[in-house]
Tab-separated table of N, CA and C in Angstrom:
chain	number	residue	atom	x	y	z
C	1	MET	N	-6.777	8.657	5.141
C	1	MET	CA	-7.859	7.811	4.824
C	1	MET	C	-7.502	6.379	5.397
C	2	LYS	N	-8.640	5.779	5.838
C	2	LYS	CA	-8.422	4.330	6.405
C	2	LYS	C	-8.439	3.385	5.268
C	3	GLN	N	-7.874	2.159	5.626
C	3	GLN	CA	-7.671	1.233	4.613
C	3	GLN	C	-9.002	0.710	3.976
C	4	HIS	N	-10.041	0.620	4.751
C	4	HIS	CA	-11.329	0.124	4.236
C	4	HIS	C	-11.906	1.248	3.291
C	5	GLU	N	-11.644	2.419	3.435
C	5	GLU	CA	-12.097	3.488	2.562
C	5	GLU	C	-11.280	3.365	1.201
C	6	VAL	N	-10.047	3.078	1.286
C	6	VAL	CA	-9.181	2.872	0.124
C	6	VAL	C	-9.718	1.687	-0.674
C	7	ILE	N	-9.876	0.633	-0.034
C	7	ILE	CA	-10.555	-0.588	-0.636
C	7	ILE	C	-11.733	-0.298	-1.286
C	8	ALA	N	-12.721	0.416	-0.602
C	8	ALA	CA	-14.021	0.711	-1.201
C	8	ALA	C	-13.857	1.493	-2.466
C	9	ILE	N	-12.974	2.510	-2.506
C	9	ILE	CA	-12.779	3.231	-3.750
C	9	ILE	C	-12.233	2.503	-4.882
C	10	ILE	N	-11.309	1.544	-4.594
C	10	ILE	CA	-10.760	0.729	-5.642
C	10	ILE	C	-11.779	-0.196	-6.186
C	11	ASN	N	-12.598	-0.836	-5.322
C	11	ASN	CA	-13.615	-1.714	-5.745
C	11	ASN	C	-14.645	-1.002	-6.530
C	12	ARG	N	-14.958	0.349	-6.198
C	12	ARG	CA	-15.898	1.016	-6.903
C	12	ARG	C	-15.380	1.476	-8.295
C	13	ASP	N	-14.150	1.979	-8.349
C	13	ASP	CA	-13.656	2.475	-9.545
C	13	ASP	C	-13.067	1.494	-10.567
C	14	TYR	N	-12.901	0.195	-10.101
C	14	TYR	CA	-12.398	-0.820	-10.994
C	14	TYR	C	-13.250	-2.053	-10.885
C	15	PRO	N	-14.492	-1.939	-11.310
C	15	PRO	CA	-15.485	-3.022	-11.142
C	15	PRO	C	-15.170	-4.288	-12.021
C	16	GLN	N	-14.293	-3.966	-13.006
C	16	GLN	CA	-13.798	-5.111	-13.857
C	16	GLN	C	-12.936	-6.130	-13.179
C	17	MET	N	-12.419	-5.662	-12.086
C	17	MET	CA	-11.530	-6.490	-11.250
C	17	MET	C	-12.391	-7.195	-10.184
C	18	ASP	N	-11.784	-8.315	-9.832
C	18	ASP	CA	-12.504	-9.046	-8.620
C	18	ASP	C	-12.325	-8.117	-7.458
C	19	SER	N	-13.328	-7.986	-6.673
C	19	SER	CA	-13.277	-7.099	-5.507
C	19	SER	C	-12.260	-7.440	-4.513
C	20	PHE	N	-11.597	-6.440	-3.922
C	20	PHE	CA	-10.664	-6.658	-2.810
C	20	PHE	C	-11.524	-6.782	-1.470
C	21	VAL	N	-11.016	-7.756	-0.706
C	21	VAL	CA	-11.621	-8.073	0.575
C	21	VAL	C	-10.579	-7.775	1.651
C	22	GLU	N	-10.968	-7.009	2.596
C	22	GLU	CA	-10.026	-6.543	3.557
C	22	GLU	C	-9.529	-7.692	4.477
C	23	SER	N	-8.328	-7.799	4.875
C	23	SER	CA	-7.799	-8.784	5.687
C	23	SER	C	-8.567	-8.822	6.961
C	24	GLU	N	-8.818	-9.996	7.511
C	24	GLU	CA	-9.529	-10.184	8.784
C	24	GLU	C	-8.722	-9.908	10.058
C	25	TYR	N	-7.443	-9.975	9.894
C	25	TYR	CA	-6.504	-9.946	11.021
C	25	TYR	C	-5.703	-8.597	11.054
C	26	GLN	N	-5.861	-7.838	12.149
C	26	GLN	CA	-5.202	-6.540	12.187
C	26	GLN	C	-3.689	-6.600	11.926
C	27	TYR	N	-3.010	-7.699	12.313
C	27	TYR	CA	-1.569	-7.718	12.185
C	27	TYR	C	-0.992	-8.546	10.948
C	28	ASP	N	-1.929	-8.788	10.035
C	28	ASP	CA	-1.393	-9.399	8.782
C	28	ASP	C	-0.438	-8.396	8.151
C	29	THR	N	0.489	-8.928	7.304
C	29	THR	CA	1.484	-8.106	6.614
C	29	THR	C	0.903	-7.429	5.446
C	30	TYR	N	-0.302	-7.909	4.909
C	30	TYR	CA	-1.018	-7.155	3.883
C	30	TYR	C	-2.364	-6.838	4.380
C	31	ASP	N	-3.049	-5.886	3.591
C	31	ASP	CA	-4.333	-5.390	4.078
C	31	ASP	C	-5.549	-5.865	3.374
C	32	ALA	N	-5.381	-6.374	2.169
C	32	ALA	CA	-6.450	-6.937	1.397
C	32	ALA	C	-6.078	-7.944	0.237
C	33	GLU	N	-7.017	-8.663	-0.244
C	33	GLU	CA	-6.616	-9.506	-1.267
C	33	GLU	C	-7.884	-9.755	-2.137
C	34	ASN	N	-7.660	-10.155	-3.479
C	34	ASN	CA	-8.702	-10.665	-4.260
C	34	ASN	C	-8.080	-11.899	-4.975
C	35	LYS	N	-8.711	-12.367	-5.987
C	35	LYS	CA	-8.242	-13.642	-6.567
C	35	LYS	C	-6.869	-13.552	-7.307
C	36	ASP	N	-6.483	-12.313	-7.675
C	36	ASP	CA	-5.226	-12.212	-8.399
C	36	ASP	C	-4.187	-11.359	-7.587
C	37	TYR	N	-4.499	-10.663	-6.517
C	37	TYR	CA	-3.544	-9.775	-5.872
C	37	TYR	C	-3.566	-9.843	-4.302
C	38	ILE	N	-2.421	-9.595	-3.693
C	38	ILE	CA	-2.471	-9.216	-2.314
C	38	ILE	C	-2.071	-7.724	-2.374
C	39	LEU	N	-2.582	-6.975	-1.433
C	39	LEU	CA	-2.557	-5.455	-1.452
C	39	LEU	C	-1.999	-4.946	-0.096
C	40	GLU	N	-0.947	-4.229	-0.131
C	40	GLU	CA	-0.532	-3.534	1.156
C	40	GLU	C	-0.761	-2.102	0.860
C	41	ILE	N	-1.470	-1.406	1.808
C	41	ILE	CA	-1.931	-0.050	1.723
C	41	ILE	C	-1.110	0.828	2.789
C	42	LYS	N	-0.648	1.867	2.295
C	42	LYS	CA	0.119	2.915	3.384
C	42	LYS	C	-0.645	4.194	2.976
C	43	SER	N	-1.173	4.870	4.041
C	43	SER	CA	-1.712	6.178	3.903
C	43	SER	C	-0.726	7.195	4.559
C	44	ARG	N	-0.442	8.196	3.770
C	44	ARG	CA	0.686	9.235	4.146
C	44	ARG	C	0.077	10.581	4.231
C	45	LYS	N	0.620	11.285	5.189
C	45	LYS	CA	0.213	12.804	5.324
C	45	LYS	C	1.187	13.773	4.663
C	46	ALA	N	2.276	13.229	4.130
C	46	ALA	CA	3.332	14.017	3.467
C	46	ALA	C	3.665	13.305	2.230
C	47	LYS	N	4.215	14.031	1.183
C	47	LYS	CA	4.513	13.639	-0.021
C	47	LYS	C	6.147	13.440	0.001
C	48	TYR	N	6.639	12.343	-0.589
C	48	TYR	CA	8.053	12.040	-0.601
C	48	TYR	C	8.424	11.918	-2.109
C	49	ASP	N	9.681	12.147	-2.355
C	49	ASP	CA	10.379	11.962	-3.681
C	49	ASP	C	10.387	10.424	-3.912
C	50	LYS	N	10.727	9.714	-2.881
C	50	LYS	CA	10.869	8.220	-2.905
C	50	LYS	C	10.036	7.769	-1.841
C	51	TRP	N	9.229	6.691	-2.006
C	51	TRP	CA	8.376	6.141	-0.974
C	51	TRP	C	9.071	4.921	-0.487
C	52	LEU	N	9.017	4.776	0.885
C	52	LEU	CA	9.687	3.681	1.509
C	52	LEU	C	8.940	2.338	1.470
C	53	ILE	N	9.592	1.341	1.405
C	53	ILE	CA	8.868	0.007	1.643
C	53	ILE	C	9.869	-0.806	2.503
C	54	GLU	N	9.366	-1.364	3.557
C	54	GLU	CA	10.117	-2.087	4.486
C	54	GLU	C	10.405	-3.549	3.959
C	55	LYS	N	11.742	-3.894	4.073
C	55	LYS	CA	12.239	-5.209	3.434
C	55	LYS	C	11.477	-6.373	4.082
C	56	HIS	N	11.253	-6.290	5.356
C	56	HIS	CA	10.547	-7.422	6.037
C	56	HIS	C	9.221	-7.688	5.362
C	57	LYS	N	8.436	-6.556	5.233
C	57	LYS	CA	7.027	-6.767	4.673
C	57	LYS	C	7.213	-7.154	3.183
C	58	PHE	N	8.229	-6.535	2.476
C	58	PHE	CA	8.425	-6.850	1.099
C	58	PHE	C	8.607	-8.403	0.934
C	59	ASP	N	9.534	-8.878	1.776
C	59	ASP	CA	9.840	-10.364	1.653
C	59	ASP	C	8.702	-11.179	2.022
C	60	THR	N	8.008	-10.828	3.075
C	60	THR	CA	6.882	-11.701	3.517
C	60	THR	C	5.720	-11.629	2.535
C	61	ASN	N	5.415	-10.422	2.083
C	61	ASN	CA	4.231	-10.317	1.185
C	61	ASN	C	4.534	-10.935	-0.177
C	62	LEU	N	5.794	-10.830	-0.604
C	62	LEU	CA	6.186	-11.384	-1.937
C	62	LEU	C	6.030	-12.992	-1.836
C	63	ASP	N	6.551	-13.494	-0.685
C	63	ASP	CA	6.471	-15.002	-0.386
C	63	ASP	C	5.059	-15.332	-0.466
C	64	ILE	N	4.198	-14.689	0.298
C	64	ILE	CA	2.798	-15.023	0.343
C	64	ILE	C	2.113	-14.944	-1.072
C	65	ALA	N	2.463	-13.905	-1.733
C	65	ALA	CA	1.847	-13.782	-3.201
C	65	ALA	C	2.302	-14.976	-4.002
C	66	LEU	N	3.586	-15.257	-3.944
C	66	LEU	CA	4.010	-16.367	-4.821
C	66	LEU	C	3.462	-17.703	-4.431
C	67	LYS	N	3.299	-17.981	-3.190
C	67	LYS	CA	2.621	-19.139	-2.768
C	67	LYS	C	1.180	-19.364	-3.197
C	68	LYS	N	0.509	-18.161	-3.160
C	68	LYS	CA	-0.889	-18.110	-3.578
C	68	LYS	C	-1.087	-17.865	-5.035
C	69	ASN	N	0.029	-17.832	-5.728
C	69	ASN	CA	0.016	-17.611	-7.270
C	69	ASN	C	-0.651	-16.229	-7.596
C	70	LYS	N	-0.334	-15.179	-6.810
C	70	LYS	CA	-0.899	-13.837	-7.022
C	70	LYS	C	0.234	-12.860	-7.124
C	71	GLN	N	-0.137	-11.631	-7.391
C	71	GLN	CA	0.746	-10.481	-7.593
C	71	GLN	C	0.722	-9.663	-6.264
C	72	PHE	N	1.911	-9.082	-6.003
C	72	PHE	CA	2.017	-8.271	-4.697
C	72	PHE	C	1.890	-6.887	-5.172
C	73	ILE	N	0.800	-6.126	-4.734
C	73	ILE	CA	0.606	-4.712	-5.068
C	73	ILE	C	0.853	-3.891	-3.844
C	74	TYR	N	1.565	-2.818	-4.020
C	74	TYR	CA	1.914	-1.833	-2.884
C	74	TYR	C	1.266	-0.580	-3.241
C	75	LEU	N	0.378	-0.133	-2.375
C	75	LEU	CA	-0.337	1.232	-2.644
C	75	LEU	C	-0.029	2.232	-1.610
C	76	THR	N	0.256	3.427	-2.019
C	76	THR	CA	0.460	4.549	-1.118
C	76	THR	C	-0.666	5.551	-1.405
C	77	GLU	N	-1.378	5.904	-0.422
C	77	GLU	CA	-2.515	6.905	-0.540
C	77	GLU	C	-1.923	8.276	0.098
C	78	TYR	N	-2.028	9.230	-0.736
C	78	TYR	CA	-1.612	10.631	-0.352
C	78	TYR	C	-2.663	11.635	-0.834
C	79	ARG	N	-3.407	12.257	-0.006
C	79	ARG	CA	-4.454	13.235	-0.395
C	79	ARG	C	-5.414	12.647	-1.381
C	80	THR	N	-5.392	13.147	-2.672
C	80	THR	CA	-6.318	12.603	-3.602
C	80	THR	C	-5.547	11.690	-4.610
C	81	ASP	N	-4.411	11.208	-4.279
C	81	ASP	CA	-3.606	10.334	-5.158
C	81	ASP	C	-3.595	9.040	-4.437
C	82	MET	N	-3.543	7.945	-5.305
C	82	MET	CA	-3.233	6.619	-4.901
C	82	MET	C	-2.067	6.167	-5.843
C	83	LEU	N	-0.923	5.873	-5.386
C	83	LEU	CA	0.184	5.462	-6.113
C	83	LEU	C	0.338	3.863	-6.016
C	84	VAL	N	0.373	3.163	-7.094
C	84	VAL	CA	0.272	1.740	-7.073
C	84	VAL	C	1.478	1.131	-7.847
C	85	TRP	N	2.205	0.286	-7.064
C	85	TRP	CA	3.367	-0.372	-7.753
C	85	TRP	C	3.087	-1.939	-7.741
C	86	ASN	N	3.263	-2.644	-8.839
C	86	ASN	CA	3.219	-4.091	-8.815
C	86	ASN	C	4.582	-4.481	-8.599
C	87	ILE	N	4.860	-5.017	-7.437
C	87	ILE	CA	6.082	-5.520	-6.951
C	87	ILE	C	6.706	-6.573	-7.802
C	88	ASN	N	5.855	-7.539	-8.173
C	88	ASN	CA	6.291	-8.648	-9.075
C	88	ASN	C	6.885	-8.097	-10.307
C	89	ASP	N	6.101	-7.189	-10.882
C	89	ASP	CA	6.505	-6.581	-12.188
C	89	ASP	C	7.923	-5.872	-12.107
C	90	LEU	N	8.149	-5.096	-10.921
C	90	LEU	CA	9.295	-4.374	-10.713
C	90	LEU	C	10.576	-5.341	-10.522
C	91	ILE	N	10.241	-6.437	-9.891
C	91	ILE	CA	11.422	-7.430	-9.795
C	91	ILE	C	11.640	-8.044	-11.110
C	92	ASN	N	10.673	-8.386	-11.927
C	92	ASN	CA	10.884	-8.965	-13.326
C	92	ASN	C	11.681	-8.117	-14.113
C	93	VAL	N	11.650	-6.805	-14.035
C	93	VAL	CA	12.427	-5.884	-14.972
C	93	VAL	C	13.687	-5.416	-14.320
C	94	GLY	N	14.042	-6.024	-13.089
C	94	GLY	CA	15.416	-5.735	-12.474
C	94	GLY	C	15.451	-4.398	-11.676
C	95	TYR	N	14.238	-3.997	-11.216
C	95	TYR	CA	14.224	-2.659	-10.554
C	95	TYR	C	15.128	-2.738	-9.346
C	96	ASP	N	15.861	-1.653	-9.170
C	96	ASP	CA	16.789	-1.502	-7.951
C	96	ASP	C	16.092	-0.765	-6.824
C	97	PHE	N	15.728	-1.567	-5.845
C	97	PHE	CA	14.987	-0.876	-4.632
C	97	PHE	C	15.958	-0.142	-3.790
C	98	GLY	N	17.217	-0.217	-3.918
C	98	GLY	CA	18.132	0.536	-3.197
C	98	GLY	C	18.128	0.161	-1.702
C	99	TRP	N	18.038	-1.102	-1.409
C	99	TRP	CA	17.897	-1.537	0.071
C	99	TRP	C	18.949	-0.970	0.872
C	100	GLU	N	18.728	-0.459	2.080
C	100	GLU	CA	19.659	0.059	3.048
C	100	GLU	C	19.103	0.024	4.437
C	101	LEU	N	19.950	-0.001	5.495
C	101	LEU	CA	19.529	0.086	6.742
C	101	LEU	C	19.293	1.675	7.076
C	102	LYS	N	18.252	1.942	7.786
C	102	LYS	CA	17.792	3.292	8.104
C	102	LYS	C	17.141	3.348	9.376
C	103	GLU	N	17.458	4.358	10.278
C	103	GLU	CA	16.694	4.501	11.465
C	103	GLU	C	15.273	4.953	11.167
C	104	GLN	N	14.313	4.138	11.764
C	104	GLN	CA	12.927	4.336	11.490
C	104	GLN	C	12.112	4.184	12.854
C	105	PRO	N	10.989	4.640	12.963
C	105	PRO	CA	10.061	4.553	14.130
C	105	PRO	C	9.880	2.994	14.275
C	106	LYS	N	9.867	2.529	15.444
C	106	LYS	CA	9.615	1.052	15.735
C	106	LYS	C	8.263	0.695	15.192
C	107	THR	N	7.297	1.536	15.487
C	107	THR	CA	5.898	1.350	15.045
C	107	THR	C	5.318	2.555	14.500
C	108	THR	N	4.138	2.486	13.817
C	108	THR	CA	3.452	3.765	13.405
C	108	THR	C	2.583	4.340	14.471
C	109	ASP	N	2.596	3.750	15.662
C	109	ASP	CA	2.005	4.329	16.818
C	109	ASP	C	2.733	5.449	17.243
C	110	PHE	N	2.295	6.735	17.030
C	110	PHE	CA	3.167	7.898	17.336
C	110	PHE	C	3.317	8.148	18.749
C	111	ASP	N	2.535	7.566	19.660
C	111	ASP	CA	2.802	7.617	21.135
C	111	ASP	C	4.182	6.906	21.516
C	112	ASN	N	4.623	5.960	20.669
C	112	ASN	CA	5.811	5.303	20.869
C	112	ASN	C	6.694	5.579	19.675
C	113	ASN	N	7.612	6.661	19.867
C	113	ASN	CA	8.360	7.092	18.721
C	113	ASN	C	9.855	6.611	18.955
C	114	ASN	N	9.927	5.512	19.645
C	114	ASN	CA	11.268	4.934	19.739
C	114	ASN	C	11.682	4.470	18.329
C	115	LYS	N	13.058	4.648	18.066
C	115	LYS	CA	13.534	4.269	16.725
C	115	LYS	C	14.423	3.038	16.754
C	116	ILE	N	14.415	2.336	15.680
C	116	ILE	CA	15.232	1.219	15.504
C	116	ILE	C	15.864	1.224	14.040
C	117	MET	N	16.754	0.306	13.739
C	117	MET	CA	17.298	0.211	12.385
C	117	MET	C	16.380	-0.754	11.696
C	118	LYS	N	16.019	-0.380	10.450
C	118	LYS	CA	15.130	-1.192	9.633
C	118	LYS	C	15.811	-1.165	8.274
C	119	GLU	N	15.589	-2.359	7.593
C	119	GLU	CA	16.108	-2.389	6.148
C	119	GLU	C	14.941	-1.931	5.315
C	120	VAL	N	15.147	-0.877	4.557
C	120	VAL	CA	14.176	-0.307	3.695
C	120	VAL	C	14.626	-0.122	2.252
C	121	GLY	N	13.674	-0.096	1.367
C	121	GLY	CA	14.023	0.185	-0.144
C	121	GLY	C	13.109	1.330	-0.465
C	122	TYR	N	13.115	1.692	-1.789
C	122	TYR	CA	12.600	2.902	-2.251
C	122	TYR	C	11.787	2.717	-3.559
C	123	LEU	N	10.534	3.217	-3.526
C	123	LEU	CA	9.759	3.172	-4.693
C	123	LEU	C	9.587	4.577	-5.389
C	124	HIS	N	10.122	4.654	-6.565
C	124	HIS	CA	10.093	6.026	-7.229
C	124	HIS	C	8.691	6.237	-7.798
C	125	GLU	N	8.147	7.321	-7.705
C	125	GLU	CA	6.794	7.609	-8.156
C	125	GLU	C	6.637	7.432	-9.737
C	126	HIS	N	7.651	7.683	-10.449
C	126	HIS	CA	7.491	7.562	-11.859
C	126	HIS	C	7.384	6.164	-12.392
C	127	TYR	N	7.544	5.167	-11.437
C	127	TYR	CA	7.296	3.765	-11.742
C	127	TYR	C	5.941	3.322	-11.322
C	128	ALA	N	5.178	4.255	-10.670
C	128	ALA	CA	3.909	3.905	-10.096
C	128	ALA	C	2.808	4.203	-11.118
C	129	LYS	N	1.673	3.446	-11.018
C	129	LYS	CA	0.502	3.805	-11.589
C	129	LYS	C	-0.285	4.718	-10.739
C	130	ILE	N	-0.727	5.966	-11.096
C	130	ILE	CA	-1.406	6.847	-10.292
C	130	ILE	C	-2.883	6.788	-10.512
C	131	LEU	N	-3.521	6.495	-9.423
C	131	LEU	CA	-5.066	6.491	-9.454
C	131	LEU	C	-5.616	7.703	-8.868
C	132	TRP	N	-6.470	8.361	-9.598
C	132	TRP	CA	-7.081	9.644	-8.971
C	132	TRP	C	-8.509	9.307	-8.592
C	133	TRP	N	-9.011	9.995	-7.616
C	133	TRP	CA	-10.319	9.820	-7.148
C	133	TRP	C	-10.865	11.178	-6.777
C	134	GLU	N	-12.082	11.398	-6.899
C	134	GLU	CA	-12.784	12.677	-6.652
C	134	GLU	C	-13.264	12.689	-5.197
C	135	LEU	N	-13.094	13.772	-4.501
C	135	LEU	CA	-13.462	13.952	-3.180
C	135	LEU	C	-15.011	13.881	-2.961
C	136	GLU	N	-15.761	14.341	-3.918
C	136	GLU	CA	-17.208	14.293	-3.843
C	136	GLU	C	-17.641	12.839	-3.905
C	137	VAL	N	-17.120	11.981	-4.779
C	137	VAL	CA	-17.406	10.550	-4.854
C	137	VAL	C	-17.020	9.849	-3.621
C	138	TYR	N	-15.811	10.289	-3.120
C	138	TYR	CA	-15.202	9.658	-1.897
C	138	TYR	C	-16.263	9.912	-0.668
C	139	LEU	N	-16.755	11.095	-0.638
C	139	LEU	CA	-17.659	11.521	0.475
C	139	LEU	C	-19.023	10.558	0.393
C	140	VAL	N	-19.419	10.379	-0.779
C	140	VAL	CA	-20.610	9.522	-1.089
C	140	VAL	C	-20.275	8.028	-0.539
C	141	VAL	N	-19.063	7.556	-0.854
C	141	VAL	CA	-18.774	6.247	-0.402
C	141	VAL	C	-18.675	6.175	1.100
C	142	LEU	N	-18.169	7.280	1.765
C	142	LEU	CA	-18.191	7.241	3.301
C	142	LEU	C	-19.555	7.250	3.852
C	143	VAL	N	-20.449	7.974	3.149
C	143	VAL	CA	-21.894	7.978	3.697
C	143	VAL	C	-22.511	6.562	3.554
C	144	ASP	N	-22.209	5.875	2.395
C	144	ASP	CA	-22.720	4.533	2.223
C	144	ASP	C	-22.036	3.579	3.226
C	145	LEU	N	-20.796	3.753	3.574
C	145	LEU	CA	-20.155	2.832	4.514
C	145	LEU	C	-20.737	3.007	5.948
C	146	SER	N	-21.107	4.310	6.194
C	146	SER	CA	-21.527	4.538	7.604
C	146	SER	C	-23.050	3.959	7.740
C	147	MET	N	-23.655	3.779	6.659
C	147	MET	CA	-25.030	3.222	6.754
C	147	MET	C	-25.126	1.653	6.854
C	148	ASP	N	-23.820	0.977	6.749
C	148	ASP	CA	-23.824	-0.391	6.839
C	148	ASP	C	-24.107	-0.892	8.237
């Protein structure tokens, strides 16, 4: 799923929250924000026991969130699940991200599968809030988006 589709679902399913607005710049370290949160979105085709978070993005997004007096939210979308971690809350309770250096693809562009060492940490699913969405409703949102 594309990030604008994830944002549309969140905005639709959580109308009590200020709507998220997608970042204007393709290379921003986060994907959307509203008055309370900055949001980093990752869409995955496989399920993992522990979900990766890159230290560089973690540090950068946390710094941006603190400067803007916002919370940093990390969302992983997989099939019909959206797993959401409030990074600020995890830090406040002393969560151990298990930071380590690990060989990872340099970019998510799969034509360039060169690997480099990156510092990564882990987000355990049982610490996430799981948001469910219905495929039928999602298809309606896609139709609405295509009419814009």
